[in-house]
Amino acid sequence: MPLQAQTLGKALGEDLTLHSTLCRREAGNFQKAVKTGDTVVVACTQEKRLFSELAEQTEGAISPIRFVNIRETGGWGREAAHAMPKMAALLAAARLPEPEPVPTVTYKSAGRLLIIGAVDAAERAASFLSDAMQVTVFAQGPGNAGGSQERRFPVLAGRLQSLKGWLGVFDVAWDASNPIDLDLCTRCNACVSACPEQAIGLDYQVDLSRCTSHRDCVKACEAAGAIDFMRDARPQTERFDVVLDLRGAQASPTFHTHALPQGYFRWDGQDLQTLLKVRELVGEFEKPRFFAYKQKLCAHSRNEQVGCSACIDICSAEAVSSDKSRQQIVVNPHLCVGCGACTTACPTGALTYAYPRPAEQGAKIRTLLTTYQAAGGRDAVLLLHSQVKGQALIDELGRGAQLQVMQGVPARVLPVALWHTASVGLELWLSAVAYGARQVLVLLTDEEATQYRAALTEQMAVAQSLLQGLGYAGVHFQLIEAGHPQSLDADLQRLAGRSVKAPAGPAVVARHAVQAEKRSNLELALDHLMAQSPVMSQEAASRPQALALPAAGAPFGAIVVDGFKCTLCMSCVGACPSSALQDNPQQPEIKFIEKNCVQCGLCATTCPEQAIRLQPRLSLLPERHQARVLHNSPPYGCVRCGKPFGTVKAIETMLGRLAGHSMFQGAALERLKMCGDCRVVDMFTDADQVRVAPANDKPL
């Protein structure tokens, strides 16, 4: 692997010494470094465990240690000679501090394990786990050979009704509807032999669809009395800490979500790694609370009307639910798996990814790109991938390149490992382009749910429309779906090889820092891209006033109000969660600030006249930051005192709708043209008005 210590040191602003056997003969240099207190970056992940143990054994070691892979990601590849800027960027990013701590979510497990499946398979699994867990078997069929005659574990049976919860609090509900009571059953097999229809299996459950009521089994079980066909089905519930389901994804009626809850496992009978994970789930566990929620920014609901449900629709763990009565969504932190897809789909930033925070993720991207450029790199490409399967694919690709059976990661491709690829969306993609990246590639494996692919595709379509509309030529955003390193190798060479022309980007890179708020990041990135845009440098007369955006996933836009239908009831103003719609206290009119609109649709849903239509777009005019009048109407003056009390359109609409009603004829209809005060006065001064006097009073 070619390494140029002087070049790397210059890019990083320090003197570097090249080590080739740091984990062997030169280990003393590592021990000396970890005593300094400065951050120590080790460019080798293969020996991470060895270096960590060596640091623990070194007296006086106080330095934080960071590990980074520059071998498989660039040093091993056909373009390794050109990979020094990338290596410098990866080393610089590795020196960044760890993300700030966030609140945690706690799970407690006492090791109460429920195994669901055929008796023989369940007992086989239990034999591997019973020394560490308190095992209960829920029998779902006898299997091929039936269970052991020895009663080693409690056995439940019946019709499973529901299974809900997460690690430590799985609530199981079932109907004990089978005639055989397993607590009384001695497993003598007399009923199995006696049944003429062979309706009783070695799980000691009666297949009622085959039973023809001979009741020979009841006679055979007379001594134990375990069989009673007259027993009522008894609803049963019990709580467990961990669930091991042997039925498979297709046969299981529980947890059809892509992301399974913590503590729930499916086992195919072969993968022993699953059983090892189950054994470890005794004790207290913590995970980061991956999300932060600001209800005041949420566009989900107003006045019992639902506008945006993007987070609910995309969540693969069903951790997000609607609470319309409180005008918000609710996220169950115990079910949340930290994929971040909800934060990516959220148009307002009400949901944000908390670990790492947007500012921390943005600082990493900015550091990568600025160091890459400072080291002489050009046309950088960000490759966002998961830190598990995505990283494994890249490692295999690097090893294949070292063996010269693949080409490896191109020199201008900067891999960025994420907890989940769906946790980063268009605000950071556009920020990356503003910082100098020419492309953003997102690597998908079978870890991602189908709805994640759809959401990322929608966001990429929006981001690409913005850049194309601003005059930046080329395709800047791509999804790569790869199941093996060979296909990843082919895709990377096709999209980002040295012979491939890079898409256009801003001539001057941005210097702003990524902010905590999603909309602020979008505005900063767009302001820079617009300032550097080839389109915006044209004469004002030839520039487009707005860029049309795809309707799906558009975070910007305008609304169009049908003035013929609108009565200026202001329902839309009250429903708007982002203050894009405003009223005027001085006169009846609706004002609109386009920059604030998130295209949630609450205004259109709330409008009783169906007078509002969404228009996804990005306005290129300075007026997008200012309030403009969408619709107004002259006030309607009281016919008696002249005081305005409504709009002409609203009063005329009301008169038109009530003119044929029997309660609003003659003077009654005329009173609708009066303000509230005059209406009351007119009713009590009308000689023809019918009045009802109290029983013990004289007539008025």
XYZ file of C-alpha atoms in Angstrom, residues 207-566:
360
model
C -56.570 -31.303 16.162
C -60.261 -30.441 16.470
C -60.690 -30.351 12.685
C -59.949 -34.099 12.555
C -61.663 -35.156 15.774
C -65.060 -36.860 15.249
C -66.030 -37.038 18.941
C -65.375 -40.718 19.610
C -63.977 -39.652 23.008
C -61.803 -42.780 23.207
C -59.030 -40.507 24.457
C -61.154 -39.407 27.426
C -61.598 -43.008 28.493
C -57.881 -43.709 28.076
C -57.033 -40.685 30.253
C -59.587 -41.413 32.944
C -56.986 -41.858 35.691
C -55.196 -38.549 35.081
C -58.299 -36.642 33.982
C -56.287 -34.354 31.720
C -58.796 -34.384 28.807
C -62.053 -32.457 28.997
C -63.887 -31.462 25.807
C -66.401 -29.434 27.803
C -63.754 -27.086 29.215
C -64.360 -23.471 28.262
C -61.606 -21.615 26.418
C -59.753 -19.617 29.036
C -57.983 -16.397 28.040
C -54.460 -16.439 29.432
C -51.742 -13.792 29.655
C -48.152 -13.878 30.823
C -45.085 -11.665 30.596
C -41.638 -12.685 29.379
C -38.331 -10.893 28.891
C -37.107 -12.533 25.676
C -38.887 -14.378 22.872
C -37.321 -16.952 20.520
C -39.679 -17.726 17.622
C -38.980 -20.881 15.624
C -41.868 -20.584 13.190
C -40.162 -18.415 10.579
C -41.176 -15.033 9.199
C -43.931 -16.413 6.972
C -45.583 -18.702 9.523
C -45.356 -16.279 12.427
C -48.486 -14.135 12.962
C -46.540 -11.716 15.174
C -44.158 -8.865 14.382
C -44.420 -8.491 10.635
C -42.375 -5.303 10.853
C -39.056 -5.111 9.016
C -37.268 -3.992 12.192
C -37.992 -6.472 14.975
C -38.190 -5.253 18.594
C -35.263 -5.659 20.941
C -35.380 -9.079 22.575
C -37.378 -10.840 19.834
C -35.490 -13.358 17.670
C -36.345 -15.735 14.885
C -34.255 -18.908 14.667
C -33.951 -21.272 11.740
C -32.460 -24.062 13.828
C -28.993 -23.583 12.326
C -27.531 -20.184 13.201
C -25.916 -20.581 16.617
C -25.022 -16.874 16.694
C -28.689 -16.149 17.369
C -28.675 -18.400 20.424
C -25.511 -16.740 21.690
C -27.223 -13.344 21.442
C -30.230 -14.693 23.364
C -28.003 -16.008 26.155
C -26.516 -12.558 26.695
C -29.876 -10.889 27.380
C -29.943 -11.190 31.133
C -29.380 -7.995 33.093
C -29.811 -4.272 32.436
C -29.084 -2.754 29.035
C -28.998 0.741 27.567
C -29.089 2.227 24.110
C -29.051 5.851 22.935
C -32.337 7.669 22.552
C -31.788 8.173 18.849
C -34.370 10.882 18.220
C -35.386 14.290 19.526
C -38.929 15.599 19.029
C -40.189 19.194 19.050
C -43.970 19.193 19.035
C -44.288 22.871 18.135
C -42.629 22.179 14.761
C -44.714 19.093 13.996
C -47.021 19.292 10.985
C -48.852 16.057 11.784
C -52.185 17.338 13.080
C -54.213 20.415 13.893
C -57.842 20.503 15.054
C -58.217 16.729 14.651
C -57.125 16.998 11.002
C -54.101 15.037 9.798
C -51.663 16.707 7.438
C -48.219 15.098 7.426
C -47.801 11.440 8.392
C -44.405 10.841 6.798
C -42.752 9.581 9.981
C -45.600 7.157 10.745
C -45.659 5.790 7.205
C -41.919 5.158 7.000
C -41.156 3.671 10.420
C -40.214 0.011 9.911
C -40.519 -0.755 13.623
C -44.007 0.769 14.044
C -42.546 2.891 16.821
C -44.308 6.086 15.688
C -48.039 6.581 16.201
C -50.569 9.396 15.898
C -52.029 11.349 18.800
C -54.460 13.670 17.011
C -56.125 14.838 20.203
C -52.831 16.373 21.354
C -51.812 17.514 17.866
C -48.655 15.424 17.799
C -47.040 12.101 17.103
C -45.751 9.712 19.764
C -42.481 7.795 19.431
C -41.958 4.686 21.551
C -38.233 4.830 22.410
C -38.134 1.126 23.321
C -39.326 0.082 19.860
C -37.192 2.645 18.005
C -34.172 0.935 16.414
C -32.372 4.156 15.493
C -32.666 3.925 11.718
C -33.425 7.656 11.506
C -35.765 7.282 8.536
C -38.437 9.317 10.335
C -36.029 12.227 10.769
C -35.110 12.102 7.094
C -38.742 12.073 5.975
C -39.841 14.832 8.403
C -40.203 18.066 6.386
C -40.084 20.468 9.335
C -37.321 19.099 11.534
C -39.730 18.285 14.353
C -37.978 14.913 14.506
C -34.184 15.087 14.425
C -31.535 12.407 14.668
C -29.854 12.707 18.050
C -26.867 10.347 17.932
C -24.928 11.737 16.227
C -26.653 15.106 16.000
C -26.932 16.871 12.622
C -24.213 19.358 13.582
C -21.832 16.520 14.487
C -22.586 14.615 11.300
C -22.193 17.811 9.307
C -18.838 18.566 10.965
C -17.584 15.138 9.894
C -18.678 15.643 6.288
C -17.209 19.124 6.185
C -13.900 17.910 7.665
C -13.670 15.110 5.113
C -14.257 17.414 2.157
C -12.137 20.363 3.270
C -9.163 18.118 4.104
C -9.549 16.246 0.824
C -9.497 19.527 -1.105
C -6.591 20.919 0.910
C -4.578 17.789 0.084
C -5.124 18.368 -3.630
C -8.140 16.121 -4.154
C -10.750 17.001 -6.740
C -14.325 15.952 -7.549
C -14.987 14.206 -4.231
C -17.741 11.617 -3.954
C -19.348 10.733 -0.632
C -20.315 7.081 -0.250
C -22.792 6.742 2.633
C -23.062 3.185 3.910
C -24.155 1.289 7.005
C -21.513 0.411 9.555
C -22.409 -3.288 9.495
C -23.249 -4.849 6.135
C -22.205 -1.813 4.117
C -18.806 -1.740 5.821
C -18.416 -5.482 5.288
C -19.004 -5.032 1.539
C -16.379 -2.300 1.314
C -13.885 -4.409 3.254
C -14.451 -7.333 0.875
C -14.050 -4.998 -2.073
C -10.713 -3.771 -0.729
C -9.430 -7.286 -0.138
C -10.549 -8.282 -3.626
C -8.608 -5.342 -5.041
C -5.500 -6.379 -3.116
C -5.807 -9.819 -4.714
C -6.282 -8.069 -8.089
C -9.665 -9.663 -8.755
C -11.483 -6.334 -8.308
C -10.612 -2.679 -8.814
C -11.419 -1.404 -5.343
C -12.839 1.856 -4.031
C -12.021 4.710 -6.475
C -9.570 7.339 -5.246
C -12.132 10.141 -5.107
C -14.765 8.142 -3.222
C -14.860 8.945 0.512
C -16.709 6.229 2.474
C -18.776 7.474 5.416
C -20.123 4.864 7.838
C -23.555 5.569 9.343
C -25.604 3.787 11.965
C -28.192 3.549 9.196
C -28.206 4.922 5.666
C -31.747 6.302 6.070
C -30.614 8.638 8.864
C -29.191 11.243 6.450
C -31.371 13.108 3.954
C -31.345 15.922 1.456
C -30.378 18.729 3.858
C -27.002 17.049 4.508
C -26.677 15.840 0.908
C -27.099 19.405 -0.348
C -24.750 20.668 2.353
C -22.147 18.169 1.116
C -22.504 19.506 -2.440
C -22.153 23.048 -1.097
C -18.958 21.953 0.694
C -17.525 20.664 -2.583
C -18.748 17.092 -3.080
C -19.660 16.382 -6.674
C -21.778 13.327 -5.914
C -23.473 11.635 -2.980
C -23.912 7.873 -3.302
C -25.987 5.862 -0.823
C -25.204 2.156 -0.566
C -28.201 -0.044 0.257
C -28.103 -3.689 1.322
C -30.841 -6.014 2.525
C -30.789 -4.145 5.875
C -33.062 -1.417 4.500
C -36.836 -1.730 4.484
C -38.718 -1.190 1.224
C -40.181 2.093 2.405
C -36.676 3.406 3.090
C -35.702 2.898 -0.531
C -38.840 4.712 -1.641
C -38.238 7.663 0.701
C -34.570 8.014 -0.257
C -35.517 7.870 -3.929
C -38.098 10.625 -3.428
C -35.619 12.834 -1.578
C -32.978 12.301 -4.229
C -35.465 13.286 -6.928
C -36.175 16.535 -5.066
C -32.489 17.280 -4.464
C -31.605 16.511 -8.086
C -34.407 18.750 -9.350
C -33.039 21.604 -7.255
C -29.492 21.259 -8.588
C -30.569 20.784 -12.180
C -32.871 23.790 -11.941
C -29.978 25.864 -10.623
C -27.866 24.873 -13.608
C -25.529 22.275 -12.072
C -25.153 19.658 -14.796
C -24.886 15.931 -14.150
C -26.384 13.380 -11.780
C -25.368 14.248 -8.233
C -27.315 11.670 -6.210
C -27.519 7.914 -6.722
C -28.719 4.873 -4.809
C -26.500 1.790 -5.147
C -28.113 -1.529 -4.318
C -25.422 -4.161 -3.942
C -25.608 -7.653 -2.531
C -21.986 -8.645 -3.144
C -18.656 -6.842 -3.631
C -18.471 -7.539 -7.358
C -21.634 -5.570 -8.083
C -20.471 -2.757 -5.779
C -17.145 -2.670 -7.608
C -18.872 -2.363 -10.985
C -21.227 0.388 -9.758
C -18.446 2.469 -8.193
C -16.291 2.282 -11.310
C -19.274 3.214 -13.482
C -20.257 6.178 -11.335
C -16.995 7.471 -9.873
C -14.023 5.946 -11.651
C -11.184 8.214 -12.772
C -12.402 8.148 -16.373
C -15.939 9.259 -15.424
C -16.724 12.954 -15.819
C -17.823 14.437 -12.516
C -21.065 16.434 -12.224
C -20.806 20.190 -11.882
C -20.698 21.913 -8.519
C -20.247 25.378 -7.023
C -17.031 27.151 -7.989
C -16.534 28.331 -4.403
C -17.194 25.909 -1.577
C -19.317 26.851 1.416
C -17.798 27.626 4.805
C -20.877 27.628 7.025
C -21.324 25.024 9.749
C -24.244 22.613 9.751
C -26.930 23.781 12.161
C -29.105 21.868 14.589
C -32.337 22.742 12.737
C -33.207 20.980 9.503
C -34.805 23.986 7.808
C -31.840 26.178 8.719
C -29.488 23.696 7.070
C -31.613 23.616 3.936
C -31.706 27.394 3.735
C -27.957 27.784 4.247
C -27.111 25.140 1.641
C -29.587 26.547 -0.879
C -28.465 30.123 -0.325
C -24.902 29.119 -1.164
C -25.881 26.973 -4.139
C -28.084 29.760 -5.476
C -25.310 32.330 -5.029
C -22.920 30.132 -7.066
C -25.570 28.979 -9.534
C -24.966 29.398 -13.290
C -28.672 30.171 -13.667
C -28.673 32.942 -11.067
C -25.711 34.640 -12.776
C -27.846 35.270 -15.860
C -29.731 38.474 -16.540
C -32.723 38.879 -14.257
C -35.156 38.790 -17.165
C -33.942 35.366 -18.319
C -33.924 33.665 -14.904
C -36.782 31.376 -13.900
C -38.871 32.680 -11.029
C -39.287 29.237 -9.463
C -38.142 25.633 -9.850
C -40.847 22.987 -10.037
C -40.296 20.098 -7.623
C -41.696 16.558 -7.488
C -44.814 16.432 -5.349
C -43.581 13.428 -3.348
C -41.255 14.532 -0.588
C -41.009 18.196 -1.573
C -40.093 20.288 1.508
C -40.738 23.630 -0.222
C -43.585 25.143 -2.139
C -46.430 27.570 -2.400
C -50.177 27.227 -2.086
C -52.800 28.414 -4.521
C -56.055 29.791 -3.112
C -59.208 29.732 -5.220
C -60.620 33.202 -4.540
C -64.044 32.206 -5.872
C -64.392 29.489 -3.192
C -62.488 31.045 -0.289
